[in-house]
C-alpha cells in the first residue's frame, strides 16, 4: 500500500496495491409473522444463486426476521445486489400478502376459483 504520484490538480491520490478490497452489507427484514417470513424466504432463496452475479449472498431466518448478507468485489456490485434482493423480497412479500387476502376473502364469501376442467373444456374460436 502506498502513495502513487500526484494528480493533475496537485492533489495526491491514494491507490491501494495488493489489498483485496471488498464491500459488505447486512440487511434485516422484520415481517412480524414467522409464517410470512418463511414464505418470503422460500420464494427468494433461488435468487441468491443467480449465474453471472459478482456478489455472494447468504440468507437465513431467525424468528420473523429475514437476514441477508451480501459480499461483493466493488461498491457498484454491492449496490446492484442489494437492489435486486430488496426488489425480490418486496415482490415476494407483496404476493404473500395478496394470497393471504384472497384466502380470507374466499373463506368469508364461500367463493372458489373456477375448476381447471371447466377452463380446459372451452373451445377456442
Short mmCIF file of C-alpha atoms in Angstrom, two decimals, residues 28-41 62-67 93:
data_model
loop_
_atom_site.label_atom_id
_atom_site.label_comp_id
_atom_site.label_asym_id
_atom_site.label_seq_id
_atom_site.Cartn_x
_atom_site.Cartn_y
_atom_site.Cartn_z
CA UNK A 28 -32.57 -7.26 8.26
CA UNK A 29 -36.20 -7.56 7.17
CA UNK A 30 -38.71 -7.95 10.02
CA UNK A 31 -42.05 -9.34 8.83
CA UNK A 32 -43.67 -9.56 12.26
CA UNK A 33 -45.04 -13.02 11.42
CA UNK A 34 -42.99 -16.22 11.29
CA UNK A 35 -45.15 -17.83 8.58
CA UNK A 36 -44.90 -14.81 6.32
CA UNK A 37 -41.12 -14.62 6.81
CA UNK A 38 -40.79 -18.32 5.91
CA UNK A 39 -42.89 -17.88 2.76
CA UNK A 40 -40.81 -14.92 1.59
CA UNK A 41 -37.57 -16.74 2.45
CA UNK A 62 -34.38 -16.10 12.80
CA UNK A 63 -37.94 -15.93 14.06
CA UNK A 64 -39.91 -13.46 11.96
CA UNK A 65 -36.73 -11.78 10.63
CA UNK A 66 -35.00 -12.50 7.34
CA UNK A 67 -31.30 -11.64 7.36
CA UNK A 93 -43.85 -10.08 0.46
#
